[in-house]
Structures are given as C-alpha cells and as structure tokens.
PDB file of C-alpha atoms in Angstrom:
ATOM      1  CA  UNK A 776       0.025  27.407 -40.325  1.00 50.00           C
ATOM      2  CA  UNK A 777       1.714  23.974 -38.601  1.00 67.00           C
ATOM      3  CA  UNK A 778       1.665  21.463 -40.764  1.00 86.00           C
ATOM      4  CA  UNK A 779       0.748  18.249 -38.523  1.00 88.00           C
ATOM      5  CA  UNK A 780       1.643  14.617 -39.875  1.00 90.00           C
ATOM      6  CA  UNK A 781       0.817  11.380 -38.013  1.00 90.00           C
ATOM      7  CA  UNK A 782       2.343   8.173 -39.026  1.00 90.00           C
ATOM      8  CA  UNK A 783       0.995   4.874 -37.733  1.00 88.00           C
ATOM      9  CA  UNK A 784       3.570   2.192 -36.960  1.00 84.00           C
ATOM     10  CA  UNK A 785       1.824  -0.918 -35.419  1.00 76.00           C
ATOM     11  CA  UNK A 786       0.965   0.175 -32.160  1.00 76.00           C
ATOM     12  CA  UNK A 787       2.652   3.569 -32.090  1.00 87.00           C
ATOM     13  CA  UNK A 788       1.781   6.532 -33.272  1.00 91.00           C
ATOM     14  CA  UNK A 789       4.943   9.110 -34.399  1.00 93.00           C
ATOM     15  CA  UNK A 790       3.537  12.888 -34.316  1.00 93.00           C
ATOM     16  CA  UNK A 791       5.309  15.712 -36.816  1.00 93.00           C
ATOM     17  CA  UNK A 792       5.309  19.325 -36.263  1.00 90.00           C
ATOM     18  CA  UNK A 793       6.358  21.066 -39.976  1.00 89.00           C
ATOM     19  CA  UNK A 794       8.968  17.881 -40.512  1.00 87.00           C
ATOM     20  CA  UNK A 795      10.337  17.937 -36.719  1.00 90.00           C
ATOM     21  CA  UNK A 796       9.756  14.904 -34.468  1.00 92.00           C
ATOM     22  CA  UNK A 797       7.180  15.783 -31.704  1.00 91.00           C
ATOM     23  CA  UNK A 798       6.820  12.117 -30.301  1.00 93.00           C
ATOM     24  CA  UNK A 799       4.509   9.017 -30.216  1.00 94.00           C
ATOM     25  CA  UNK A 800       1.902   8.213 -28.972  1.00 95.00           C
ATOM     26  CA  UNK A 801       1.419   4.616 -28.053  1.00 94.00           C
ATOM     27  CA  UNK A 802      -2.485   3.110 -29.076  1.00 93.00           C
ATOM     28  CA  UNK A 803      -3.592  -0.312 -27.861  1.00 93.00           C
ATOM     29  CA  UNK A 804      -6.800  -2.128 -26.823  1.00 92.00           C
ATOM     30  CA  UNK A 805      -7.625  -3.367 -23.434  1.00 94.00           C
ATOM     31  CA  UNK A 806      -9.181  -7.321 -23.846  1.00 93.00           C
ATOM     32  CA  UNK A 807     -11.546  -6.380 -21.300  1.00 95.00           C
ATOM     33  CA  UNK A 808     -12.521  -3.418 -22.198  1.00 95.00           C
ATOM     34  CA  UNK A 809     -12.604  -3.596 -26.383  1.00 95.00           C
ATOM     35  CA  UNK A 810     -14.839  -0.393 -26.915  1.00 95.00           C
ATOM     36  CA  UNK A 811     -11.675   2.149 -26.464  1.00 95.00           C
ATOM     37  CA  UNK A 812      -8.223   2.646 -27.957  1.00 95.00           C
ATOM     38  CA  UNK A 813      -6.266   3.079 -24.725  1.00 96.00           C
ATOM     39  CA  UNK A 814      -3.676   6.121 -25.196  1.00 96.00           C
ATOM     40  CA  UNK A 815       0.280   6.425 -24.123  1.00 96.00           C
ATOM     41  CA  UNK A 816       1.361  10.146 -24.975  1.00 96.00           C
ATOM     42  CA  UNK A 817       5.011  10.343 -25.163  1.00 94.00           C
ATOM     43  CA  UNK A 818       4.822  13.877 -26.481  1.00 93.00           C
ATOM     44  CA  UNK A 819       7.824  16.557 -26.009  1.00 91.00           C
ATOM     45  CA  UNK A 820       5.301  18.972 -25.381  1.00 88.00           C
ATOM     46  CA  UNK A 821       1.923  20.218 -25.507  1.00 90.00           C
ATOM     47  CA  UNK A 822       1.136  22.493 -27.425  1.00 89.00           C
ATOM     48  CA  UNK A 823      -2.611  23.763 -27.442  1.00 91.00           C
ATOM     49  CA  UNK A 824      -3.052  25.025 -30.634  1.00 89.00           C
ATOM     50  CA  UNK A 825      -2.219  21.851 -32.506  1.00 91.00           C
ATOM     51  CA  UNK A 826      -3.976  19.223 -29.543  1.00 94.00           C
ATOM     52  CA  UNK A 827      -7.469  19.444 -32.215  1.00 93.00           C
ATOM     53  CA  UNK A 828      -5.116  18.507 -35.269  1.00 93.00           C
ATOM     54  CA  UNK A 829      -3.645  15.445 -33.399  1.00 93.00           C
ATOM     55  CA  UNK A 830      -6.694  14.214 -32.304  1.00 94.00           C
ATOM     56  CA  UNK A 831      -8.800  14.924 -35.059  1.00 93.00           C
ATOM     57  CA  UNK A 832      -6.531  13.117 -37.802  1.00 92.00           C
ATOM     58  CA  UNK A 833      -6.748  10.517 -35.141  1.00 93.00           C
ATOM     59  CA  UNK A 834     -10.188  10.350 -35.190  1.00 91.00           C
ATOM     60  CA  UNK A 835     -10.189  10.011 -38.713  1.00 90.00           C
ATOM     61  CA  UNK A 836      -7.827   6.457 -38.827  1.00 89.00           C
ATOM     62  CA  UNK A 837      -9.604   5.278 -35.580  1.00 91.00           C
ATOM     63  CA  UNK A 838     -12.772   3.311 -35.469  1.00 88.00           C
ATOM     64  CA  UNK A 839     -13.464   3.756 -31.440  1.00 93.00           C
ATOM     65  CA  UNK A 840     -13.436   6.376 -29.012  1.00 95.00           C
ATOM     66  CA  UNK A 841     -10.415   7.277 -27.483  1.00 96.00           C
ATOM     67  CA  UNK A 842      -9.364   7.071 -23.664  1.00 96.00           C
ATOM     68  CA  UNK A 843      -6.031   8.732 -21.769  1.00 97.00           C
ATOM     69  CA  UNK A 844      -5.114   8.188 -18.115  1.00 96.00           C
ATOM     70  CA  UNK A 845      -3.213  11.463 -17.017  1.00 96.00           C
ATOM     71  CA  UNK A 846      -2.561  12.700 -13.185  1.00 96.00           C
ATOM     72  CA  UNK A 847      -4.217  15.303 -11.733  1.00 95.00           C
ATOM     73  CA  UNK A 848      -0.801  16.880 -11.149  1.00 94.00           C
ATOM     74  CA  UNK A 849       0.309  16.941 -15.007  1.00 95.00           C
ATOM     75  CA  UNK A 850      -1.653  20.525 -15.613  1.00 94.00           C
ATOM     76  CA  UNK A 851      -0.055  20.927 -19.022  1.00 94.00           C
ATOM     77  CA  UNK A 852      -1.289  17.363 -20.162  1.00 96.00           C
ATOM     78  CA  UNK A 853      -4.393  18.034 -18.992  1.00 96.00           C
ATOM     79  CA  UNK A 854      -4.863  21.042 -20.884  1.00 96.00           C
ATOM     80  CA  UNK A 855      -3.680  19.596 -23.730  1.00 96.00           C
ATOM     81  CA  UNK A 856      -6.052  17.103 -24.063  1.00 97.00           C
ATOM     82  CA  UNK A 857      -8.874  19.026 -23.113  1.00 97.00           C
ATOM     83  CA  UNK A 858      -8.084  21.781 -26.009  1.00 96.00           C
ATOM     84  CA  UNK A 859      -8.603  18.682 -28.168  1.00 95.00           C
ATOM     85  CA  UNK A 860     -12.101  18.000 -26.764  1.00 96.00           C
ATOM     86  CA  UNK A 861     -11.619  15.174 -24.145  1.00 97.00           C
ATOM     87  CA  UNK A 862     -13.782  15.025 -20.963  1.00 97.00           C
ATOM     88  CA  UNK A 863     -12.670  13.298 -18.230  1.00 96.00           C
ATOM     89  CA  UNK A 864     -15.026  10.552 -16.972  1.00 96.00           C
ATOM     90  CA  UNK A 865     -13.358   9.081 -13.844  1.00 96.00           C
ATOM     91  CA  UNK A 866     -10.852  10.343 -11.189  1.00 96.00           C
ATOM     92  CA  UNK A 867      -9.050   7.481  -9.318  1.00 96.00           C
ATOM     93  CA  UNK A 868      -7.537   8.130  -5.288  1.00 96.00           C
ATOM     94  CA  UNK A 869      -5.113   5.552  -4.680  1.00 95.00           C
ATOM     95  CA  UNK A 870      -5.506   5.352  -0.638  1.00 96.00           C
ATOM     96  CA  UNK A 871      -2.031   4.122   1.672  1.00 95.00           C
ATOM     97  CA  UNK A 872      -3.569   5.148   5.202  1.00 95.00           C
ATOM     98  CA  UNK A 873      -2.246   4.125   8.955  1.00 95.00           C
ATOM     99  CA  UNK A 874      -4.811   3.594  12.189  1.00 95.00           C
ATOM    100  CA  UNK A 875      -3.660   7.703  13.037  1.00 95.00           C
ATOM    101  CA  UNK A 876      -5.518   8.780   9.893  1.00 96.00           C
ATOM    102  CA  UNK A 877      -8.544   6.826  10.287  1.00 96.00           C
ATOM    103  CA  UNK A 878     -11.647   9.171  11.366  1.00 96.00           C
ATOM    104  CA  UNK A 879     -14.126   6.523  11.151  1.00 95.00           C
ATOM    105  CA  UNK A 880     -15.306   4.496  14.579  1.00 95.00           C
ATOM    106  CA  UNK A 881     -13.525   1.328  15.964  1.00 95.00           C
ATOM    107  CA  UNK A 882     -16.480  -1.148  15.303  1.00 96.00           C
ATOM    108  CA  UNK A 883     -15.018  -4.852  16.655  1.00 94.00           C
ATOM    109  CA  UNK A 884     -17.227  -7.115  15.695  1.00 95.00           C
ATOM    110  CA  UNK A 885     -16.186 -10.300  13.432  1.00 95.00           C
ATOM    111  CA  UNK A 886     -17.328 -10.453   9.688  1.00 97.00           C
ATOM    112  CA  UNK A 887     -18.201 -13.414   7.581  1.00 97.00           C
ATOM    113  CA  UNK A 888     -15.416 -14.144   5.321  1.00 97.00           C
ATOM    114  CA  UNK A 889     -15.349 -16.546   1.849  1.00 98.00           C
ATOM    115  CA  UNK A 890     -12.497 -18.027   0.021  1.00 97.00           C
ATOM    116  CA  UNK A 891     -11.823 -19.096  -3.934  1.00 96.00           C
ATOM    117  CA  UNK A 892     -13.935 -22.405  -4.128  1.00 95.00           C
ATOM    118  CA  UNK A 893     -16.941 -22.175  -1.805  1.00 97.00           C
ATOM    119  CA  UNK A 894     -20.033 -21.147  -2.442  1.00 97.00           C
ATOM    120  CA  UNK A 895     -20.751 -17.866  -0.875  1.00 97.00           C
ATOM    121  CA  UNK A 896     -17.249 -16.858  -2.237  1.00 98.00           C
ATOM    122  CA  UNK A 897     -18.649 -17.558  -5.827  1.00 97.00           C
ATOM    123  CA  UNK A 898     -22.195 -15.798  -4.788  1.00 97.00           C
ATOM    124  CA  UNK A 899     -20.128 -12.532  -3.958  1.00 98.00           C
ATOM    125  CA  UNK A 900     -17.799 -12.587  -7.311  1.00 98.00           C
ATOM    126  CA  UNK A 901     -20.840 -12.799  -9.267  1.00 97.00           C
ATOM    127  CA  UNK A 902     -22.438  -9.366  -7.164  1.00 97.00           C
ATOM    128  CA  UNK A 903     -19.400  -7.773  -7.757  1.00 97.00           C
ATOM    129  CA  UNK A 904     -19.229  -8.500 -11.875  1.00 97.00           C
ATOM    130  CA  UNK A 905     -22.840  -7.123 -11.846  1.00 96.00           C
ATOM    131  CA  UNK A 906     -21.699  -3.837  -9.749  1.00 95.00           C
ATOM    132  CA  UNK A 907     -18.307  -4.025 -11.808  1.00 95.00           C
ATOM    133  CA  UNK A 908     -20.362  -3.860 -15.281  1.00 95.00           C
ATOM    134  CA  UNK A 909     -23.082  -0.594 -13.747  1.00 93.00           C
ATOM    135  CA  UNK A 910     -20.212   1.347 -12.265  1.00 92.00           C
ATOM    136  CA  UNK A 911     -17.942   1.743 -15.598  1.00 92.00           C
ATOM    137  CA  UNK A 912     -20.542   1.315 -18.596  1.00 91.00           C
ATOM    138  CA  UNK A 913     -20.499   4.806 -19.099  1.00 88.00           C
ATOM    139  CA  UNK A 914     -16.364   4.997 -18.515  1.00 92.00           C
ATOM    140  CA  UNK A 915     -15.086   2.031 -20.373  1.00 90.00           C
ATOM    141  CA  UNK A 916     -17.520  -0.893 -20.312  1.00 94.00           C
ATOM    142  CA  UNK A 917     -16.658  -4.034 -19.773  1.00 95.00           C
ATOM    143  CA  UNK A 918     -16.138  -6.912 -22.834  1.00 96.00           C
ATOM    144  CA  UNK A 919     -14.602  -9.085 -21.213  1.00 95.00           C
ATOM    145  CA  UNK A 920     -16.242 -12.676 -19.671  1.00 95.00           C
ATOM    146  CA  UNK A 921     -17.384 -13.841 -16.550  1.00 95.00           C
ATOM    147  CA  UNK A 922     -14.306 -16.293 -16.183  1.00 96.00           C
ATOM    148  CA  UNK A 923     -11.820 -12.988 -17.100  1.00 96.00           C
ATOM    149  CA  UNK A 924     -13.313 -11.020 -14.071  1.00 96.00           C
ATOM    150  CA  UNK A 925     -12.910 -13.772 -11.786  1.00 97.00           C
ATOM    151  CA  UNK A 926      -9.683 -14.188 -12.272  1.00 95.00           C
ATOM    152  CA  UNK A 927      -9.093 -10.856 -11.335  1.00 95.00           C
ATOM    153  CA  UNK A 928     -10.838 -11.024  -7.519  1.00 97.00           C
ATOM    154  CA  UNK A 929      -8.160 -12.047  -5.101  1.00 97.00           C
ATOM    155  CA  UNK A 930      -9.543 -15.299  -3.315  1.00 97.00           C
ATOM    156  CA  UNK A 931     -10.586 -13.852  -0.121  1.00 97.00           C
ATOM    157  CA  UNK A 932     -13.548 -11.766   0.977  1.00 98.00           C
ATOM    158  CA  UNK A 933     -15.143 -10.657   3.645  1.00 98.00           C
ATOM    159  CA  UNK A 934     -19.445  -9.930   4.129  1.00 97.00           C
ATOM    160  CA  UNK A 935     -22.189  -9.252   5.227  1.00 97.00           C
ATOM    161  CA  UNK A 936     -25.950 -11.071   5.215  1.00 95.00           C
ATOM    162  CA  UNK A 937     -29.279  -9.811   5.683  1.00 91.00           C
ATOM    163  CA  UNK A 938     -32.548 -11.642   5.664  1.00 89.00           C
ATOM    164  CA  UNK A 939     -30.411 -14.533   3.763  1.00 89.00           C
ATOM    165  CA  UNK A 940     -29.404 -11.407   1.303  1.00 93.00           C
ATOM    166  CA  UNK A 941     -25.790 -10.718   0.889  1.00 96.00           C
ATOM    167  CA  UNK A 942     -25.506  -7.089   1.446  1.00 94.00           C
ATOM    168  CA  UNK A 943     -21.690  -5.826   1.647  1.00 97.00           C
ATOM    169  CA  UNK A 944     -18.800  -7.267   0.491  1.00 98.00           C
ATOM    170  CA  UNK A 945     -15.122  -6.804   0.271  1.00 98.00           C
ATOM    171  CA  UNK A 946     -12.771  -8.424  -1.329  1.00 98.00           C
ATOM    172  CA  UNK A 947      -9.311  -8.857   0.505  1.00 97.00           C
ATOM    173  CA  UNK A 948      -5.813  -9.153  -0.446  1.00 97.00           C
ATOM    174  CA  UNK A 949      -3.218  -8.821   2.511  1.00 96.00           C
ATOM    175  CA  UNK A 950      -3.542  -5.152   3.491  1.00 96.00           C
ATOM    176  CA  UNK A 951      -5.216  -4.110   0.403  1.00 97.00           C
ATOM    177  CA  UNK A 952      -9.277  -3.689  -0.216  1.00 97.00           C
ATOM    178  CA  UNK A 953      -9.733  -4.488  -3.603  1.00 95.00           C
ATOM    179  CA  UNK A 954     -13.428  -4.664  -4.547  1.00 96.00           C
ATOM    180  CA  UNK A 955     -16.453  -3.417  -2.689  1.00 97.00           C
ATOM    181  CA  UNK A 956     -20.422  -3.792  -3.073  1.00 96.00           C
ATOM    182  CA  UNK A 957     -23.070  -2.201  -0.562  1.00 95.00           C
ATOM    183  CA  UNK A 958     -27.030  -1.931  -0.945  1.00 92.00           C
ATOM    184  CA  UNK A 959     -26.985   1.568   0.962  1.00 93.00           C
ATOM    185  CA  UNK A 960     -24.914   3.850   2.383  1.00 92.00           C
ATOM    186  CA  UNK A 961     -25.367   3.952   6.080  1.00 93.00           C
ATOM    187  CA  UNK A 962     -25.514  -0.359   6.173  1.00 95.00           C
ATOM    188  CA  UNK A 963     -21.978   0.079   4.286  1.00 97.00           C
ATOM    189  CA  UNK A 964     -20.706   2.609   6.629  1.00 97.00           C
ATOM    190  CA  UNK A 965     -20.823   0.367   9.595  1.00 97.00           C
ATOM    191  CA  UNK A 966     -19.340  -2.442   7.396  1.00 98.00           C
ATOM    192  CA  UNK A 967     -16.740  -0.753   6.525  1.00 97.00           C
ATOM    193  CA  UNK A 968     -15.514   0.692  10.075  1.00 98.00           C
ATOM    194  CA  UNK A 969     -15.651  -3.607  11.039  1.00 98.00           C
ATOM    195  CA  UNK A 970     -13.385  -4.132   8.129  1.00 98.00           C
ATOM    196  CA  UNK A 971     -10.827  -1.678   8.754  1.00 98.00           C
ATOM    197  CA  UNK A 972     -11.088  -2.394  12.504  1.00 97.00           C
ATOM    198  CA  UNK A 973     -10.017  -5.706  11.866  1.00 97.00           C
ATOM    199  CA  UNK A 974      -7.413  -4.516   9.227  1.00 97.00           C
ATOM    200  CA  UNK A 975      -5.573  -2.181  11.516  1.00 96.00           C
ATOM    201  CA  UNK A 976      -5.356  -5.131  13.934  1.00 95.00           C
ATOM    202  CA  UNK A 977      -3.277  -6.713  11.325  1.00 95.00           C
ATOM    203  CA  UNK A 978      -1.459  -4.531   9.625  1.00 97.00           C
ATOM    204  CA  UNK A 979       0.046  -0.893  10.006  1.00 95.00           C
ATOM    205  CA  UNK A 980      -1.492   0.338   6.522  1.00 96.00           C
ATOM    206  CA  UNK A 981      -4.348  -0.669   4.190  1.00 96.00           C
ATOM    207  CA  UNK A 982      -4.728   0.843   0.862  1.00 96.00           C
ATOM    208  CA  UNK A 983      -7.233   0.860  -1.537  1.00 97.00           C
ATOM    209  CA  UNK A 984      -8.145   2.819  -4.912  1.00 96.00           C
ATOM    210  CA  UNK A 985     -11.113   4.429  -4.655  1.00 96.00           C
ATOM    211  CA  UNK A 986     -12.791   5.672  -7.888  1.00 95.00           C
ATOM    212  CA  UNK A 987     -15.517   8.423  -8.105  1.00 94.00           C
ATOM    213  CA  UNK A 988     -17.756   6.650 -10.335  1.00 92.00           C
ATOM    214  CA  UNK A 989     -18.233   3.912  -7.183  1.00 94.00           C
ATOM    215  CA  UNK A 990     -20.182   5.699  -3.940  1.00 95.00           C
ATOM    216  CA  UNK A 991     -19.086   2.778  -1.822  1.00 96.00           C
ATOM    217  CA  UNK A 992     -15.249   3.124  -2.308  1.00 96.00           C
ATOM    218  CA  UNK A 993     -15.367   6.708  -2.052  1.00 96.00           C
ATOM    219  CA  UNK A 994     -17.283   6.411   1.201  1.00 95.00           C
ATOM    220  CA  UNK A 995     -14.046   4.225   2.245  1.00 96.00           C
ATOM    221  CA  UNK A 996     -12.106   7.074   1.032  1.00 96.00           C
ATOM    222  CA  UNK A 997     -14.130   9.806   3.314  1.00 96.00           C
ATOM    223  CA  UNK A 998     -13.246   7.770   7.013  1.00 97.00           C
ATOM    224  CA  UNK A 999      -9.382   8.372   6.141  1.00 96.00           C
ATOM    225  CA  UNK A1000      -7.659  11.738   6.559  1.00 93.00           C
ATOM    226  CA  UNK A1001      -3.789  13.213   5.399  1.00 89.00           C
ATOM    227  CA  UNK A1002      -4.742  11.699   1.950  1.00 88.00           C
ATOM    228  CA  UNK A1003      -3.165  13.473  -1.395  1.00 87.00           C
ATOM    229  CA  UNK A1004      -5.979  14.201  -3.665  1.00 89.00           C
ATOM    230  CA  UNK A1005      -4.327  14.074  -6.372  1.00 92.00           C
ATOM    231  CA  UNK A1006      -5.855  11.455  -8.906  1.00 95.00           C
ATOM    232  CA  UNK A1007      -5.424   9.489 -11.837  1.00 96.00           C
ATOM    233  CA  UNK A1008      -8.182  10.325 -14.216  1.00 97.00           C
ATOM    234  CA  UNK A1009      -9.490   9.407 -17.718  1.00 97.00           C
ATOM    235  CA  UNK A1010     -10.277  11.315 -20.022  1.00 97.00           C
ATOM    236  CA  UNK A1011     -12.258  10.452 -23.036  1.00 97.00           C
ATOM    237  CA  UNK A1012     -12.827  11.922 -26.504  1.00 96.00           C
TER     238      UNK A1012
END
C-alpha cells in the first residue's frame, strides 16, 4: 500500500508518494470569499488511487471546504479530483466574439448609461451586489463588504428603466461586459441585442465571461456563435 505524507509549509502544501516528491499544492483564502481554501495543484501527476488519501488527510488539517479551478480540457485533473469526491459547482465561458459571430438581432436604439459618482450609477452597483451575493451563495459566497464589491465594478454602465424600476443593467469596461442583472429573460434579450449593437459599432470584439450559475450572462453567451466551450470550472469538496 502507498504510503501518502503531506507536509504543510505556510501556504504550500508538499505531497509524498512512499518518500518520493509528488508536488505541492498551493492553499490560500480569498478576502472576499473567506468560507473556502482556494487550491493550486502543482502535482507531477494524478494518480487516482491515491486522489482520496490527499484529500482526505487534507480534510483532516483543514477547517473549510475546499475549492479547485481546473479547465475543462485538463481530463486527467479532472478525474483526479473527482476520484477524491469533488463536485464541480460552476463552469465559466470566457467569450472573445466579432459582429460575424453574433446571431442575435441588430436592435439600434440608445441605452441609458451611469458613471462612478452619480446616483443611478450607485442604484445599479447596489442591484448588482444583491444579484452578485444570490448567484454564488451556493459556489463560494461572498464575505466580503459592500465598499470591496464596488471597487470591483468598472465605473461605467449602461440600463434600462421601467415604471421608474431599473430593470437591466450592464456594466462596461472598453470592449468588455463585465456584470449583468435582468428581471426576465425575454426584457433582457432585447437589452442585450441594444448593447452589443452599440458595442460592435465601437469595437471589432467584445468579450465577456459568462458563468452557468448566472441565466442572464449565459443568455449573452447563446446570441454568439464559433465559441470554444471549453470552461474553467470549480470544483468543490
């Protein structure tokens, strides 16, 4: 039987296999997001039949659950980690798409826009921390404060208003869509096809990440075509 030793060195982790060196792994702790140890495996390999021993003597020193971000496209990784009992929780598209794979309609019509400092700018950041918190308390809730998430928004964002109700929003930086918030489907749809109308005008790609745990920024996803889908997911034991 493999004799399996971890030894914890500040924030790394060294992994033995019978007295050989199998690698670290590298443990840390988000400031936003205090409820996980975020994991780095720097492994040689993978090997199945020893994932559970890792893990488990991890388990053991570790006081939180444990998360891993691995791509689709490392198989053996994946396997590896899944032997050991993680699930994955989230799978992230990162989206770099020109006006030829755009499926969606051409919809020009102007949007309301926002910057940092006024009022309906502030009004949308605080929507967005409140769809921010829903979307990823089951994946890797948020701890951090109001003021942290802020900071985060980039300073411009574009909107829509219903019956004095702010409806859609999107937050904006250069070609990129950052942040999005809709009250249905179809309303954010036709939102969306404005934004990227007005996008294309300016710029010969937009990209976006769009995570499967948020409807609205997959339904960004679905009006683009020629996409990889290979994601970025995170798994969680």
């Amino acid at each position: 039987m493999e004799d399996i030793r971890i030894i914890f060195n500040e924030d790394n982790i060294n992994v033995y296999n019978d007295g050989k060196y199998v690698g670290q792994i590298e443990c840390s702790i988000n400031p936003y997001h205090t409820e996980h140890y975020y994991l780095n495996l720097q492994l040689q390999y993978h090997d199945l039949e020893v994932s559970a021993v890792i893990f488990n003597q991890l388990r053991q020193k570790l006081d939180k659950p444990m998360q891993v971000m691995i791509s689709s496209k490392d198989r053996g990784v994946v396997s590896f980690v899944k032997a050991a009992g993680f699930c994955c929780k989230r799978k992230c598209y990162e989206i770099e798409a020109s006006e030829g794979d755009y499926i969606g309609k051409k919809i020009e019509e102007p949007l309301l826009s926002s910057t940092v400092g006024q009022v309906i700018y502030a009004k949308c950041c605080e929507i967005m921390l409140d769809r921010y918190i829903l979307t990823h308390k089951g994946i890797n809730p948020w701890t951090g404060s109001k003021e942290n998430f802020f900071m985060m928004l980039p300073k411009d964002v574009f909107y829509e208003v219903e019956n004095e109700k702010i409806r859609n929003i999107a937050f904006i930086e250069d070609n990129e869509i950052a942040y999005v918030y809709g009250v249905d489907r179809e309303g954010f749809e036709t939102f969306s096809q404005k934004l990227i109308t007005i996008l294309l005008k300016q710029y010969e790609n937009i990209m976006f990440e769009a995570d499967d745990c948020d409807e609205y920024a997959m339904g960004l996803k679905k009006l683009f075509v020629n996409q990889s889908e290979e994601s970025f997911d995170t798994y969680i034991l």
